Tab-separated table of C-alpha atoms and ligand atoms in Angstrom:
chain	number	residue	atom	x	y	z
A	1	UNK	CA	112.135	-65.957	19.620
A	2	UNK	CA	112.215	-63.028	22.004
A	3	UNK	CA	109.023	-61.060	22.588
A	4	UNK	CA	110.838	-57.987	21.312
A	5	UNK	CA	111.653	-59.527	17.929
A	6	UNK	CA	108.151	-60.959	17.720
A	7	UNK	CA	106.726	-57.502	18.343
A	8	UNK	CA	108.891	-55.992	15.602
A	9	UNK	CA	107.814	-58.662	13.118
A	10	UNK	CA	104.234	-58.028	14.110
A	11	UNK	CA	104.527	-54.324	13.456
A	12	UNK	CA	106.201	-54.940	10.096
A	13	UNK	CA	103.564	-57.422	8.958
A	14	UNK	CA	100.589	-55.700	10.654
A	15	UNK	CA	99.186	-59.147	11.429
A	16	UNK	CA	99.616	-59.149	15.145
A	17	UNK	CA	96.117	-59.929	16.346
A	18	UNK	CA	97.455	-63.061	18.041
A	19	UNK	CA	100.006	-60.889	19.781
A	20	UNK	CA	98.031	-57.788	20.646
A	21	UNK	CA	94.932	-59.553	21.892
A	22	UNK	CA	95.510	-62.057	24.577
A	23	UNK	CA	97.158	-65.121	23.221
A	24	UNK	CA	97.047	-66.514	26.765
A	25	UNK	CA	93.310	-67.275	26.545
A	26	UNK	CA	92.624	-70.694	25.087
A	27	UNK	CA	89.666	-72.984	24.551
A	28	UNK	CA	91.361	-75.890	26.344
A	29	UNK	CA	92.578	-73.933	29.381
A	30	UNK	CA	90.749	-76.222	31.845
A	31	UNK	CA	91.065	-79.451	29.845
A	32	UNK	CA	93.144	-81.143	32.516
A	33	UNK	CA	92.145	-79.139	35.622
A	34	UNK	CA	88.350	-79.063	35.095
A	35	UNK	CA	87.422	-81.036	31.978
A	36	UNK	CA	83.669	-80.858	32.627
A	37	UNK	CA	83.511	-77.120	33.200
A	38	UNK	CA	81.225	-76.456	30.226
A	39	UNK	CA	78.697	-79.127	31.094
A	40	UNK	CA	78.610	-78.032	34.739
A	41	UNK	CA	77.824	-74.469	33.672
A	42	UNK	CA	75.267	-75.724	31.163
A	43	UNK	CA	73.475	-77.894	33.734
A	44	UNK	CA	73.057	-75.104	36.279
A	45	UNK	CA	71.677	-72.748	33.605
A	46	UNK	CA	69.356	-75.449	32.285
A	47	UNK	CA	67.960	-75.810	35.816
A	48	UNK	CA	67.559	-72.064	36.229
A	49	UNK	CA	65.742	-71.770	32.886
A	50	UNK	CA	63.028	-74.125	34.207
A	51	UNK	CA	61.736	-71.416	36.513
A	52	UNK	CA	62.965	-68.284	34.730
A	53	UNK	CA	62.855	-68.103	30.933
A	54	UNK	CA	64.683	-64.775	31.092
A	55	UNK	CA	67.760	-65.929	32.985
A	56	UNK	CA	69.960	-66.591	29.935
A	57	UNK	CA	69.442	-63.025	28.752
A	58	UNK	CA	70.294	-61.702	32.200
A	59	UNK	CA	73.497	-63.781	32.292
A	60	UNK	CA	74.907	-62.681	28.921
A	61	UNK	CA	74.312	-59.091	29.955
A	62	UNK	CA	76.501	-59.635	33.044
A	63	UNK	CA	79.413	-60.651	30.798
A	64	UNK	CA	78.905	-57.477	28.716
A	65	UNK	CA	78.758	-55.215	31.768
A	66	UNK	CA	81.816	-56.951	33.214
A	67	UNK	CA	83.945	-56.729	30.065
A	68	UNK	CA	83.269	-53.027	29.381
A	69	UNK	CA	84.653	-52.004	32.787
A	70	UNK	CA	88.369	-52.764	33.345
A	71	UNK	CA	88.053	-55.764	31.011
A	72	UNK	CA	86.531	-59.208	31.577
A	73	UNK	CA	87.728	-59.648	35.156
A	74	UNK	CA	84.563	-60.374	37.196
A	75	UNK	CA	84.858	-56.971	38.908
A	76	UNK	CA	81.099	-56.568	38.384
A	77	UNK	CA	80.410	-59.450	40.772
A	78	UNK	CA	82.128	-57.985	43.849
A	79	UNK	CA	79.848	-56.758	46.633
A	80	UNK	CA	80.400	-53.599	48.658
A	81	UNK	CA	82.971	-54.275	51.346
A	82	UNK	CA	84.387	-51.547	53.602
A	83	UNK	CA	87.233	-53.766	54.787
A	84	UNK	CA	88.550	-54.432	51.304
A	85	UNK	CA	87.525	-51.028	49.896
A	86	UNK	CA	85.167	-52.461	47.308
A	87	UNK	CA	82.629	-49.907	46.043
A	88	UNK	CA	80.417	-52.234	44.068
A	89	UNK	CA	79.788	-51.858	40.343
A	90	UNK	CA	76.388	-53.383	41.079
A	91	UNK	CA	75.328	-49.952	42.392
A	92	UNK	CA	76.464	-48.086	39.255
A	93	UNK	CA	73.705	-46.445	37.221
A	94	UNK	CA	73.568	-49.027	34.377
A	95	UNK	CA	73.443	-51.924	36.860
A	96	UNK	CA	71.378	-50.860	39.839
A	97	UNK	CA	67.891	-52.388	39.908
A	98	UNK	CA	68.681	-53.802	36.487
A	99	UNK	CA	71.401	-56.464	36.322
A	100	UNK	CA	70.240	-59.830	37.617
A	101	UNK	CA	71.351	-63.457	37.694
A	102	UNK	CA	74.013	-63.092	40.403
A	103	UNK	CA	72.426	-65.959	42.351
A	104	UNK	CA	72.798	-68.254	39.335
A	105	UNK	CA	76.456	-67.236	38.971
A	106	UNK	CA	76.907	-68.202	42.630
A	107	UNK	CA	75.231	-71.565	41.989
A	108	UNK	CA	77.597	-72.200	39.070
A	109	UNK	CA	80.568	-71.248	41.242
A	110	UNK	CA	79.422	-73.585	44.019
A	111	UNK	CA	79.048	-76.475	41.561
A	112	UNK	CA	82.495	-75.808	40.123
A	113	UNK	CA	84.123	-75.524	43.553
A	114	UNK	CA	82.727	-78.986	44.323
A	115	UNK	CA	84.151	-80.541	41.129
A	116	UNK	CA	87.340	-78.521	40.669
A	117	UNK	CA	88.078	-76.445	43.782
A	118	UNK	CA	89.969	-73.186	43.286
A	119	UNK	CA	90.342	-73.603	39.551
A	120	UNK	CA	87.714	-71.792	37.446
A	121	UNK	CA	87.623	-67.997	37.599
A	122	UNK	CA	84.417	-66.014	37.966
A	123	UNK	CA	85.361	-64.057	34.831
A	124	UNK	CA	85.452	-67.310	32.857
A	125	UNK	CA	82.143	-68.365	34.430
A	126	UNK	CA	80.543	-65.242	32.938
A	127	UNK	CA	82.010	-65.993	29.489
A	128	UNK	CA	80.888	-69.634	29.649
A	129	UNK	CA	77.436	-68.685	30.953
A	130	UNK	CA	76.996	-66.239	28.076
A	131	UNK	CA	77.754	-68.936	25.490
A	132	UNK	CA	75.572	-71.534	27.163
A	133	UNK	CA	72.670	-69.089	27.464
A	134	UNK	CA	72.825	-68.249	23.764
A	135	UNK	CA	73.074	-71.845	22.659
A	136	UNK	CA	70.273	-73.044	24.961
A	137	UNK	CA	68.024	-70.317	23.516
A	138	UNK	CA	68.518	-71.642	19.975
A	139	UNK	CA	71.486	-69.482	19.010
A	140	UNK	CA	74.969	-70.529	17.950
A	141	UNK	CA	77.466	-72.534	20.028
A	142	UNK	CA	81.150	-71.766	20.098
A	143	UNK	CA	84.393	-72.665	21.858
A	144	UNK	CA	84.793	-70.104	24.626
A	145	UNK	CA	88.336	-68.849	25.127
A	146	UNK	CA	89.332	-69.283	28.776
A	147	UNK	CA	92.057	-68.472	31.254
A	148	UNK	CA	90.845	-65.127	32.615
A	149	UNK	CA	91.556	-64.355	36.266
A	150	UNK	CA	89.519	-62.301	38.741
A	151	UNK	CA	90.073	-58.742	39.824
A	152	UNK	CA	90.812	-57.720	43.393
A	153	UNK	CA	89.262	-54.286	42.744
A	154	UNK	CA	86.040	-52.824	41.381
A	155	UNK	CA	85.501	-49.618	39.411
A	156	UNK	CA	82.074	-48.122	40.050
A	157	UNK	CA	82.960	-44.817	38.389
A	158	UNK	CA	84.085	-46.750	35.314
A	159	UNK	CA	80.792	-48.650	35.265
A	160	UNK	CA	78.910	-45.336	35.369
A	161	UNK	CA	80.805	-43.960	32.382
A	162	UNK	CA	81.914	-46.881	30.175
A	163	UNK	CA	78.711	-48.860	29.754
A	164	UNK	CA	76.523	-47.433	26.972
A	165	UNK	CA	73.209	-45.806	27.844
A	166	UNK	CA	70.231	-46.346	25.527
A	167	UNK	CA	69.595	-42.612	25.167
A	168	UNK	CA	73.069	-41.195	24.561
A	169	UNK	CA	72.970	-41.514	20.774
A	170	UNK	CA	74.730	-43.755	18.288
A	171	UNK	CA	77.830	-41.545	18.061
A	172	UNK	CA	78.489	-41.781	21.780
A	173	UNK	CA	77.707	-45.500	21.902
A	174	UNK	CA	80.054	-46.181	18.989
A	175	UNK	CA	82.788	-44.300	20.860
A	176	UNK	CA	82.287	-46.517	23.935
A	177	UNK	CA	82.689	-49.620	21.777
A	178	UNK	CA	85.754	-48.176	20.037
A	179	UNK	CA	87.267	-47.399	23.434
A	180	UNK	CA	87.361	-51.148	24.200
A	181	UNK	CA	88.550	-52.151	20.731
A	182	UNK	CA	85.171	-53.082	19.236
A	183	UNK	CA	84.006	-51.749	15.873
A	184	UNK	CA	80.654	-51.022	14.241
A	185	UNK	CA	80.191	-54.599	13.085
A	186	UNK	CA	80.655	-55.696	16.705
A	187	UNK	CA	78.185	-53.035	17.853
A	188	UNK	CA	75.455	-54.191	15.468
A	189	UNK	CA	76.129	-57.906	16.018
A	190	UNK	CA	76.265	-57.685	19.820
A	191	UNK	CA	73.147	-55.513	19.948
A	192	UNK	CA	71.507	-58.619	18.456
A	193	UNK	CA	71.627	-60.015	22.012
A	194	UNK	CA	68.481	-57.912	22.411
A	195	UNK	CA	66.783	-60.820	20.636
A	196	UNK	CA	65.887	-62.034	24.131
A	197	UNK	CA	65.313	-60.609	27.590
A	198	UNK	CA	63.345	-57.636	28.892
A	199	UNK	CA	63.668	-53.935	29.550
A	200	UNK	CA	61.941	-51.799	32.164
A	201	UNK	CA	59.549	-49.054	31.135
A	202	UNK	CA	61.815	-46.457	32.718
A	203	UNK	CA	64.529	-47.020	30.091
A	204	UNK	CA	62.341	-46.400	27.037
A	205	UNK	CA	59.062	-44.720	28.121
A	206	UNK	CA	60.259	-41.248	27.118
A	207	UNK	CA	60.025	-42.584	23.562
A	208	UNK	CA	56.315	-43.246	24.099
A	209	UNK	CA	55.237	-39.880	25.485
A	210	UNK	CA	57.876	-37.199	25.386
A	211	UNK	CA	60.755	-38.036	23.121
A	212	UNK	CA	63.772	-35.772	23.532
A	213	UNK	CA	61.592	-33.047	25.104
A	214	UNK	CA	59.259	-32.787	22.112
A	215	UNK	CA	56.069	-33.711	23.992
A	216	UNK	CA	55.463	-36.334	21.289
A	217	UNK	CA	56.444	-39.955	20.789
A	218	UNK	CA	59.616	-40.909	18.936
A	219	UNK	CA	58.635	-40.471	15.280
A	220	UNK	CA	60.648	-43.572	14.381
A	221	UNK	CA	58.325	-45.841	16.431
A	222	UNK	CA	55.953	-48.112	14.514
A	223	UNK	CA	52.484	-46.825	15.482
A	224	UNK	CA	51.038	-50.288	16.175
A	225	UNK	CA	54.031	-51.102	18.338
A	226	UNK	CA	53.716	-47.703	20.069
A	227	UNK	CA	50.126	-48.524	21.037
A	228	UNK	CA	51.207	-51.917	22.437
A	229	UNK	CA	54.021	-50.369	24.444
A	230	UNK	CA	51.725	-47.700	25.862
A	231	UNK	CA	49.530	-50.469	27.269
A	232	UNK	CA	52.526	-52.065	28.984
A	233	UNK	CA	53.864	-48.710	30.187
A	234	UNK	CA	50.990	-46.315	30.858
A	235	UNK	CA	51.932	-42.743	31.638
A	236	UNK	CA	52.600	-42.506	35.396
A	237	UNK	CA	52.483	-46.326	35.555
A	238	UNK	CA	55.117	-48.572	37.061
A	239	UNK	CA	58.630	-47.622	35.981
A	240	UNK	CA	59.744	-51.200	36.501
A	241	UNK	CA	57.117	-52.970	34.377
A	242	UNK	CA	58.775	-55.121	31.721
A	243	UNK	CA	58.558	-55.290	27.942
A	244	UNK	CA	60.217	-57.891	25.731
A	245	UNK	CA	63.234	-56.563	23.867
A	246	UNK	CA	62.144	-58.751	20.930
A	247	UNK	CA	58.343	-58.552	20.604
A	248	UNK	CA	58.214	-61.393	18.063
A	249	UNK	CA	60.240	-64.303	19.576
A	250	UNK	CA	60.889	-62.999	23.054
A	251	UNK	CA	62.908	-65.864	24.597
A	252	UNK	CA	64.548	-67.321	21.494
A	253	UNK	CA	67.937	-66.378	20.098
A	254	UNK	CA	67.474	-65.625	16.385
A	255	UNK	CA	67.852	-62.770	13.897
A	256	UNK	CA	64.295	-61.417	14.278
A	257	UNK	CA	65.739	-58.493	16.229
A	258	UNK	CA	66.974	-57.059	12.928
A	259	UNK	CA	63.634	-57.539	11.133
A	260	UNK	CA	62.046	-55.725	14.072
A	261	UNK	CA	64.355	-52.764	13.465
A	262	UNK	CA	63.373	-52.764	9.771
A	263	UNK	CA	59.720	-52.621	10.963
A	264	UNK	CA	60.477	-49.747	13.344
A	265	UNK	CA	59.946	-52.047	16.286
A	266	UNK	CA	63.220	-51.539	18.134
A	267	UNK	CA	62.437	-51.197	21.845
A	268	UNK	CA	65.328	-48.980	22.936
A	269	UNK	CA	66.341	-45.768	21.232
A	270	UNK	CA	69.803	-47.328	20.817
A	271	UNK	CA	68.262	-50.311	19.016
A	272	UNK	CA	66.235	-48.309	16.496
A	273	UNK	CA	69.089	-45.891	15.785
A	274	UNK	CA	71.096	-48.773	14.295
A	275	UNK	CA	68.574	-48.681	11.425
A	276	UNK	CA	68.758	-44.926	10.937
A	277	UNK	CA	71.751	-44.409	8.691
A	278	UNK	CA	74.743	-45.574	6.677
A	279	UNK	CA	76.966	-48.396	7.782
A	280	UNK	CA	74.945	-49.719	10.701
A	281	UNK	CA	71.766	-49.736	8.595
A	282	UNK	CA	73.361	-51.875	5.928
A	283	UNK	CA	74.714	-54.311	8.554
A	284	UNK	CA	71.190	-54.554	10.030
A	285	UNK	CA	69.866	-55.443	6.561
A	286	UNK	CA	72.562	-58.100	6.109
A	287	UNK	CA	71.850	-59.741	9.474
A	288	UNK	CA	68.087	-59.562	8.900
A	289	UNK	CA	68.340	-61.344	5.570
A	290	UNK	CA	70.760	-64.060	6.671
A	291	UNK	CA	70.656	-65.662	10.113
A	292	UNK	CA	73.858	-67.653	9.504
A	293	UNK	CA	75.775	-64.485	8.727
A	294	UNK	CA	74.416	-62.960	11.929
A	295	UNK	CA	75.334	-66.022	14.000
A	296	UNK	CA	78.893	-66.095	12.602
A	297	UNK	CA	79.390	-62.389	13.261
A	298	UNK	CA	77.841	-62.677	16.702
A	299	UNK	CA	80.254	-65.463	17.682
A	300	UNK	CA	83.255	-63.488	16.422
A	301	UNK	CA	82.097	-60.385	18.281
A	302	UNK	CA	81.480	-62.316	21.505
A	303	UNK	CA	85.055	-63.599	21.256
A	304	UNK	CA	86.253	-60.047	20.600
A	305	UNK	CA	84.319	-58.770	23.630
A	306	UNK	CA	85.587	-61.657	25.770
A	307	UNK	CA	89.153	-60.673	24.864
A	308	UNK	CA	88.886	-57.197	26.396
A	309	UNK	CA	91.875	-56.793	28.771
A	310	UNK	CA	91.677	-60.050	30.702
A	311	UNK	CA	93.881	-60.633	33.723
A	312	UNK	CA	96.070	-63.647	32.977
A	313	UNK	CA	99.126	-65.455	34.257
A	314	UNK	CA	99.782	-64.443	37.838
A	315	UNK	CA	97.669	-61.252	37.749
A	316	UNK	CA	94.512	-61.181	39.852
A	317	UNK	CA	93.297	-64.368	41.512
A	318	UNK	CA	90.694	-67.119	41.294
A	319	UNK	CA	87.931	-65.967	43.619
A	320	UNK	CA	86.602	-68.733	45.798
A	321	UNK	CA	83.388	-66.696	46.169
A	322	UNK	CA	82.531	-64.432	43.221
A	323	UNK	CA	81.121	-61.789	45.614
A	324	UNK	CA	84.407	-61.101	47.401
A	325	UNK	CA	88.148	-61.143	47.029
A	326	UNK	CA	90.074	-63.985	48.676
B	1	HEM	C1	74.795	-51.209	22.298
B	1	HEM	C2	74.626	-50.694	23.492
B	1	HEM	C3	73.668	-51.268	24.482
B	1	HEM	C4	72.765	-50.567	25.216
B	1	HEM	C5	72.566	-49.077	25.187
B	1	HEM	C6	72.038	-51.514	26.007
B	1	HEM	C7	71.068	-51.180	26.917
B	1	HEM	C8	70.245	-52.076	27.570
B	1	HEM	C9	69.177	-51.720	28.454
B	1	HEM	C10	68.803	-50.301	28.837
B	1	HEM	C11	68.577	-52.860	28.851
B	1	HEM	C12	67.369	-52.986	29.771
B	1	HEM	C13	67.794	-52.940	31.226
B	1	HEM	C14	66.632	-52.811	32.173
B	1	HEM	O1	65.581	-52.337	31.774
B	1	HEM	O2	66.796	-53.185	33.350
B	1	HEM	C15	69.273	-53.947	28.243
B	1	HEM	C16	68.965	-55.268	28.407
B	1	HEM	C17	69.694	-56.291	27.859
B	1	HEM	N1	70.894	-56.180	27.186
B	1	HEM	FE1	71.650	-54.503	26.411
B	1	HEM	N2	72.486	-52.762	25.751
B	1	HEM	C18	73.501	-52.672	24.829
B	1	HEM	C19	74.273	-53.708	24.366
B	1	HEM	C20	74.153	-55.014	24.775
B	1	HEM	C21	75.126	-56.041	24.522
B	1	HEM	C22	76.452	-55.829	23.812
B	1	HEM	C23	74.631	-57.192	25.060
B	1	HEM	C24	75.240	-58.560	25.090
B	1	HEM	C25	76.060	-59.034	24.188
B	1	HEM	C26	73.344	-56.867	25.639
B	1	HEM	C27	72.486	-57.767	26.223
B	1	HEM	C28	71.299	-57.423	26.840
B	1	HEM	C29	70.315	-58.392	27.268
B	1	HEM	C30	70.352	-59.884	26.979
B	1	HEM	C31	69.318	-57.687	27.934
B	1	HEM	C32	68.105	-58.262	28.663
B	1	HEM	C33	68.538	-58.617	30.076
B	1	HEM	C34	67.443	-59.209	30.960
B	1	HEM	O3	66.356	-59.516	30.507
B	1	HEM	O4	67.731	-59.345	32.164
B	1	HEM	N3	73.112	-55.531	25.481
B	1	HEM	N4	70.299	-53.448	27.470
B	2	NAG	C1	81.904	-85.314	33.403
B	2	NAG	O1	80.534	-85.359	33.080
B	2	NAG	C2	80.132	-86.635	32.596
B	2	NAG	C3	78.666	-86.530	32.207
B	2	NAG	O2	78.227	-85.232	32.091
B	2	NAG	C4	80.338	-87.674	33.664
B	2	NAG	O3	80.002	-88.935	33.145
B	2	NAG	C5	81.794	-87.688	34.080
B	2	NAG	O4	81.951	-88.552	35.174
B	2	NAG	C6	82.235	-86.308	34.492
B	2	NAG	N1	83.663	-86.316	34.749
B	2	NAG	C7	84.200	-85.705	35.777
B	2	NAG	C8	85.696	-85.777	35.874
B	2	NAG	O5	83.542	-85.114	36.610
B	3	NAG	C1	65.862	-49.415	43.219
B	3	NAG	O1	64.661	-50.050	43.624
B	3	NAG	C2	64.312	-49.765	44.965
B	3	NAG	C3	63.111	-50.610	45.312
B	3	NAG	O2	62.216	-50.677	44.258
B	3	NAG	C4	64.025	-48.276	45.089
B	3	NAG	O3	63.713	-47.959	46.416
B	3	NAG	C5	65.272	-47.495	44.676
B	3	NAG	O4	64.995	-46.116	44.656
B	3	NAG	C6	65.722	-47.909	43.283
B	3	NAG	N1	66.991	-47.274	42.997
B	3	NAG	C7	67.242	-46.667	41.870
B	3	NAG	C8	68.581	-46.027	41.740
B	3	NAG	O5	66.440	-46.644	40.936
B	4	NAG	C1	77.682	-43.983	39.986
B	4	NAG	O1	76.332	-43.665	39.710
B	4	NAG	C2	75.476	-43.888	40.826
B	4	NAG	C3	74.039	-43.753	40.359
B	4	NAG	O2	73.854	-42.601	39.603
B	4	NAG	C4	75.847	-42.925	41.942
B	4	NAG	O3	75.013	-43.154	43.057
B	4	NAG	C5	77.280	-43.178	42.325
B	4	NAG	O4	77.698	-42.248	43.272
B	4	NAG	C6	78.207	-43.115	41.114
B	4	NAG	N1	79.501	-43.587	41.555
B	4	NAG	C7	80.659	-43.041	41.192
B	4	NAG	C8	81.881	-43.605	41.806
B	4	NAG	O5	80.732	-42.135	40.384
B	5	NAG	C1	77.742	-37.660	24.266
B	5	NAG	O1	79.034	-37.547	24.823
B	5	NAG	C2	79.447	-36.200	24.994
B	5	NAG	C3	80.900	-36.216	25.404
B	5	NAG	O2	81.107	-37.136	26.433
B	5	NAG	C4	78.533	-35.539	26.058
B	5	NAG	O3	78.926	-34.209	26.249
B	5	NAG	C5	77.120	-35.598	25.543
B	5	NAG	O4	76.252	-35.115	26.555
B	5	NAG	C6	76.731	-37.040	25.208
B	5	NAG	N1	75.408	-37.018	24.564
B	5	NAG	C7	74.323	-37.561	25.133
B	5	NAG	C8	73.054	-37.420	24.350
B	5	NAG	O5	74.353	-38.125	26.197
B	6	NAG	C1	85.251	-55.134	12.502
B	6	NAG	O1	86.208	-56.096	12.873
B	6	NAG	C2	86.036	-57.362	12.250
B	6	NAG	C3	87.097	-58.310	12.825
B	6	NAG	O2	86.694	-58.726	14.111
B	6	NAG	C4	86.157	-57.221	10.740
B	6	NAG	O3	85.910	-58.468	10.106
B	6	NAG	C5	85.095	-56.220	10.278
B	6	NAG	O4	85.217	-56.004	8.885
B	6	NAG	C6	85.259	-54.897	10.998
B	6	NAG	N1	84.134	-54.022	10.626
B	6	NAG	C7	84.289	-52.765	10.300
B	6	NAG	C8	83.053	-52.005	9.954
B	6	NAG	O5	85.388	-52.223	10.282
B	7	NAG	C1	67.193	-33.950	20.479
B	7	NAG	O1	66.991	-32.548	20.439
B	7	NAG	C2	68.182	-31.796	20.152
B	7	NAG	C3	67.836	-30.323	20.180
B	7	NAG	O2	66.790	-30.052	21.063
B	7	NAG	C4	68.724	-32.184	18.807
B	7	NAG	O3	69.931	-31.495	18.570
B	7	NAG	C5	68.978	-33.681	18.766
B	7	NAG	O4	69.401	-34.079	17.475
B	7	NAG	C6	67.723	-34.442	19.137
B	7	NAG	N1	68.036	-35.858	19.224
B	7	NAG	C7	67.325	-36.789	18.608
B	7	NAG	C8	67.767	-38.205	18.805
B	7	NAG	O5	66.344	-36.551	17.935
B	8	NAG	C1	50.695	-38.021	35.007
B	8	NAG	O1	51.092	-37.233	36.134
B	8	NAG	C2	51.182	-35.858	35.866
B	8	NAG	C3	51.752	-35.109	37.055
B	8	NAG	O2	52.065	-36.004	38.086
B	8	NAG	C4	49.807	-35.322	35.486
B	8	NAG	O3	49.919	-33.953	35.144
B	8	NAG	C5	49.307	-36.088	34.267
B	8	NAG	O4	47.955	-35.702	33.987
B	8	NAG	C6	49.306	-37.589	34.536
B	8	NAG	N1	48.971	-38.266	33.294
B	8	NAG	C7	48.178	-39.321	33.259
B	8	NAG	C8	47.905	-39.889	31.902
B	8	NAG	O5	47.685	-39.815	34.246
B	9	NAG	C1	54.795	-51.781	11.686
B	9	NAG	O1	54.852	-53.145	12.081
B	9	NAG	C2	54.068	-54.012	11.269
B	9	NAG	C3	54.216	-55.399	11.834
B	9	NAG	O2	53.612	-55.442	13.106
B	9	NAG	C4	54.571	-53.997	9.861
B	9	NAG	O3	53.728	-54.797	9.046
B	9	NAG	C5	54.556	-52.567	9.317
B	9	NAG	O4	55.166	-52.544	8.066
B	9	NAG	C6	55.363	-51.671	10.281
B	9	NAG	N1	55.279	-50.294	9.823
B	9	NAG	C7	56.360	-49.561	9.587
B	9	NAG	C8	56.117	-48.173	9.129
B	9	NAG	O5	57.492	-49.977	9.736
B	10	NAG	C1	84.750	-58.395	53.134
B	10	NAG	O1	85.750	-59.093	52.456
B	10	NAG	C2	86.510	-59.942	53.318
B	10	NAG	C3	87.634	-60.508	52.472
B	10	NAG	O2	87.117	-61.123	51.324
B	10	NAG	C4	85.613	-61.011	53.890
B	10	NAG	O3	86.339	-61.824	54.768
B	10	NAG	C5	84.471	-60.362	54.631
B	10	NAG	O4	83.542	-61.358	55.032
B	10	NAG	C6	83.752	-59.371	53.732
B	10	NAG	N1	82.769	-58.647	54.496
B	10	NAG	C7	81.493	-58.681	54.195
B	10	NAG	C8	80.579	-57.857	55.038
B	10	NAG	O5	81.058	-59.359	53.255
């Protein structure tokens, strides 16, 4: 059947998700060319977790920051390079002095180049690393869709504007998700990744001392939690000191993030705002009361995020080093 007729049928039936999103990605993409890809990724992350309990959180965040800028194409991983005109996304405001785990991505790439040279893209490494990090932290496992290729360009301006900021408000954040085809269920489910990992005082300390120019703390902060956070982030203290995003089970992947929001213990403004009104509040309540429902939604939303505008077929390339184009 011609693509044209298929498209017409799709429009008539309005059931074209297989057609609109990228049917080219598939769970068995490397089944003949690199059958052990998942276990190779898993082993490197398992090693890294021995010395850094936070690394899984850092790795899933790389996939998020990659996918929101020009799609899931590993553009985030490219270093500055005057010869190839790369202005690195690593220096964009949401990433600088914040994203981490690039060395582990390089270790995964090196291991894969040994087993299956020139085969596995850096964009797929980020998707696989995200899944493995979640599952090794006690969260769900899923079949990662694969077949993405790597970008030969970066978009620093896009990284500055497309990645949500924790202080821009729920309306603006929702718009940034909608812009990449993700809805409010995806927003609430994916924010559940803040069940592990850390944030620096500089991204939330205004909530502790001078919220929105009021000279007072954010009134939505639990007062006990406020006192704890003020100890971690004293006024005029280090802007880079770290607090756990989930104060209850800080390195485990579970649904406690949502119970924290119900207790007014969301660390970022963007976290707590999910519990402030209407639709997002009721989704928070659903995920808090049922971990299986959260896990199922989280998996679906990770697949949705991983489907954002991948390069496939003959577009892009398979980087031999994730830091530079071939
Ligand atoms: C909804 C909008 C979101 C905002 C505003 C946001 C913002 C942030 C901020 C400000 C930090 C702390 C960075 C630092 O202090 O250096 C952070 C950390 C983190 N974010 Fe998000 N985030 C959002 C969504 C997501 C999504 C969709 C994921 C993944 C699916 C994610 C995963 C993480 C993880 C795991 C960490 C901890 C990273 C580490 O410890 O290295 N976030 N986020
Ligand atoms: C795949 O990994 C398994 C164990 O993890 C190993 O026994 C097997 O030899 C590997 N196969 C290839 C093709 O590397
Ligand atoms: C990043 O951290 C370095 C060293 O701590 C500091 O000199 C620099 O100003 C920071 N950059 C930004 C944009 O925060
Ligand atoms: C992105 O933001 C960073 C940090 O604020 C700034 O230094 C850089 O010039 C911006 N880049 C672009 C292309 O807008
Ligand atoms: C929300 O987005 C609008 C339009 O881009 C912008 O003017 C406004 O400053 C943003 N709000 C915040 C709090 O950043
Ligand atoms: C968001 O999209 C998912 C499909 O991925 C759908 O099941 C869900 O109902 C949608 N949520 C909203 C609030 O529209
Ligand atoms: C911040 O203050 C402005 C007015 O000063 C107000 O319009 C806005 O709603 C406030 N934002 C929050 C999150 O309280
Ligand atoms: C923080 O620094 C400001 C000015 O640098 C000063 O006015 C204020 O008293 C300091 N606060 C504390 C708690 O040290
Ligand atoms: C504050 O957090 C504690 C748990 O540490 C909880 O028992 C209490 O209900 C919370 N208070 C509010 C107002 O959410
Ligand atoms: C810039 O990229 C080219 C092509 O990938 C590479 O050969 C060169 O080593 C890179 N330069 C630097 C300074 O990394």
